[in-house]
Amino acid sequence: MLVPIPVVCFVGTLVTDIAYWYTANMQWANFSAWLLSVGSIVSGLAVVAGLIDFFGDRGIRRLRPAWIHAGGNAVALVLSIINIFVHSRDAYTSVVPTGLILSALVVLILLVTGWNGAALVHRYGVGVQSGERA
């Protein structure tokens, strides 16, 4: 239940970075910094829950999508934390080009990890009680 919050924050960061790139209105860069901060904080909570699932069940660790999901999300979180520092710069250099590139990379990684996370639930039944799986 924690995962949608950072996903929305990181996608929102890309949107606000693009808005800043087009308008040069500093408030868009501020929005990006806030979204990155909230997304990273909630990601930290999601990491704890994810690690409990990952290390708590040997069957999950045997699944390739679980490794892609966990590794990709770790990379996305590290890039987002780096992006917080990039967005702490002044004006134009806080977004263009490094912040924008990092935001786009994080969203691309989240697409891959989200696909693998969905596969874990829908294909392998991870986190689904046996009677609930269709």
Coordinates of C-alpha atoms in Angstrom, one line a residue:
M1 CA 0.0 0.0 0.0
L2 CA 3.0 2.3 0.3
V3 CA 4.3 1.9 -3.2
P4 CA 1.8 4.1 -5.1
I5 CA 2.9 7.2 -3.2
P6 CA 6.5 7.3 -4.3
V7 CA 5.6 6.2 -7.8
V8 CA 3.2 9.1 -8.1
C9 CA 5.8 11.5 -6.6
F10 CA 8.6 10.3 -9.0
V11 CA 6.3 10.5 -12.0
G12 CA 5.1 13.9 -10.8
T13 CA 8.8 15.0 -10.5
L14 CA 9.3 14.2 -14.2
V15 CA 6.2 16.2 -15.1
T16 CA 7.2 19.2 -13.0
D17 CA 10.7 19.0 -14.4
I18 CA 9.3 19.2 -17.9
A19 CA 7.1 22.1 -16.9
Y20 CA 10.1 23.9 -15.5
W21 CA 12.1 23.2 -18.7
Y22 CA 9.4 24.7 -20.8
T23 CA 8.5 27.7 -18.6
A24 CA 11.6 28.5 -16.5
N25 CA 9.1 29.2 -13.6
M26 CA 11.1 28.4 -10.5
Q27 CA 8.0 27.1 -8.7
W28 CA 8.0 24.0 -10.9
A29 CA 11.5 23.3 -9.7
N30 CA 10.4 23.7 -6.1
F31 CA 7.5 21.3 -6.8
S32 CA 10.0 18.8 -8.1
A33 CA 12.2 19.1 -5.0
W34 CA 9.2 18.6 -2.7
L35 CA 7.9 15.6 -4.7
L36 CA 11.4 14.0 -4.7
S37 CA 11.6 14.5 -0.9
V38 CA 8.2 13.0 -0.1
G39 CA 8.8 10.1 -2.6
S40 CA 12.1 9.2 -1.1
I41 CA 10.9 9.3 2.5
V42 CA 7.9 7.1 1.7
S43 CA 10.2 4.8 -0.4
G44 CA 12.2 4.2 2.7
L45 CA 9.1 2.8 4.4
A46 CA 8.3 0.7 1.3
V47 CA 11.8 -0.6 1.3
V48 CA 11.4 -2.0 4.8
A49 CA 8.2 -3.7 3.9
G50 CA 9.7 -5.0 0.6
L51 CA 12.8 -6.4 2.4
I52 CA 10.6 -8.2 4.9
D53 CA 8.7 -9.9 2.1
F54 CA 11.8 -10.6 0.0
F55 CA 13.9 -12.1 2.8
G56 CA 11.0 -13.6 4.7
D57 CA 10.1 -16.1 2.0
R58 CA 12.6 -18.2 0.2
G59 CA 10.1 -18.9 -2.6
I60 CA 10.0 -15.2 -3.5
R61 CA 13.8 -15.1 -3.7
R62 CA 13.7 -17.9 -6.3
L63 CA 11.7 -15.8 -8.7
R64 CA 13.6 -13.8 -11.3
P65 CA 11.0 -11.0 -11.4
A66 CA 11.5 -10.5 -7.6
W67 CA 15.2 -9.8 -8.1
I68 CA 14.5 -7.4 -11.0
H69 CA 11.8 -5.7 -9.0
A70 CA 14.0 -5.3 -5.9
G71 CA 17.2 -4.3 -7.7
G72 CA 15.5 -1.9 -10.0
N73 CA 13.6 -0.2 -7.1
A74 CA 16.9 0.1 -5.2
V75 CA 18.5 1.8 -8.2
A76 CA 15.5 4.1 -8.7
L77 CA 15.7 5.1 -5.0
V78 CA 19.4 5.8 -5.2
L79 CA 18.9 7.9 -8.3
S80 CA 16.1 9.8 -6.7
I81 CA 18.3 10.6 -3.7
I82 CA 21.0 11.8 -6.0
N83 CA 18.3 13.8 -7.8
I84 CA 17.3 15.5 -4.5
F85 CA 20.9 16.9 -4.3
V86 CA 20.8 18.0 -7.9
H87 CA 17.5 19.8 -7.3
S88 CA 19.0 21.6 -4.4
R89 CA 21.1 23.7 -6.7
D90 CA 20.0 27.2 -7.8
A91 CA 17.7 27.9 -10.7
Y92 CA 18.3 26.4 -14.2
T93 CA 21.0 23.9 -13.1
S94 CA 18.7 22.3 -10.6
V95 CA 16.7 20.7 -13.4
V96 CA 18.3 21.1 -16.8
P97 CA 19.8 18.8 -17.9
T98 CA 20.8 16.5 -15.0
G99 CA 17.7 16.6 -12.9
L100 CA 15.5 16.0 -16.0
I101 CA 17.6 13.1 -17.1
L102 CA 17.6 11.5 -13.6
S103 CA 13.8 12.0 -13.3
A104 CA 13.3 10.3 -16.7
L105 CA 15.6 7.4 -15.8
V106 CA 13.7 6.8 -12.6
V107 CA 10.4 6.7 -14.4
L108 CA 11.7 4.3 -17.0
I109 CA 13.1 2.0 -14.2
L110 CA 9.8 2.2 -12.4
L111 CA 8.0 1.0 -15.5
V112 CA 10.2 -2.1 -15.6
T113 CA 10.0 -2.8 -11.9
G114 CA 6.3 -2.2 -11.9
W115 CA 5.8 -4.7 -14.6
N116 CA 7.9 -7.3 -12.7
G117 CA 6.0 -6.5 -9.5
A118 CA 2.7 -7.1 -11.3
A119 CA 4.1 -10.4 -12.6
L120 CA 4.9 -11.4 -9.0
V121 CA 1.3 -10.8 -7.9
H122 CA -0.6 -12.0 -11.0
R123 CA 1.6 -14.7 -12.4
Y124 CA 3.2 -16.1 -9.2
G125 CA 0.6 -15.2 -6.6
V126 CA 3.0 -13.4 -4.3
G127 CA 1.1 -11.6 -1.6
V128 CA -2.2 -13.2 -2.6
Q129 CA -3.9 -15.7 -0.4
S130 CA -4.5 -19.1 -2.1
G131 CA -8.3 -18.6 -2.3
E132 CA -8.0 -15.1 -3.8
R133 CA -6.0 -16.0 -6.9
A134 CA -8.0 -16.0 -10.1

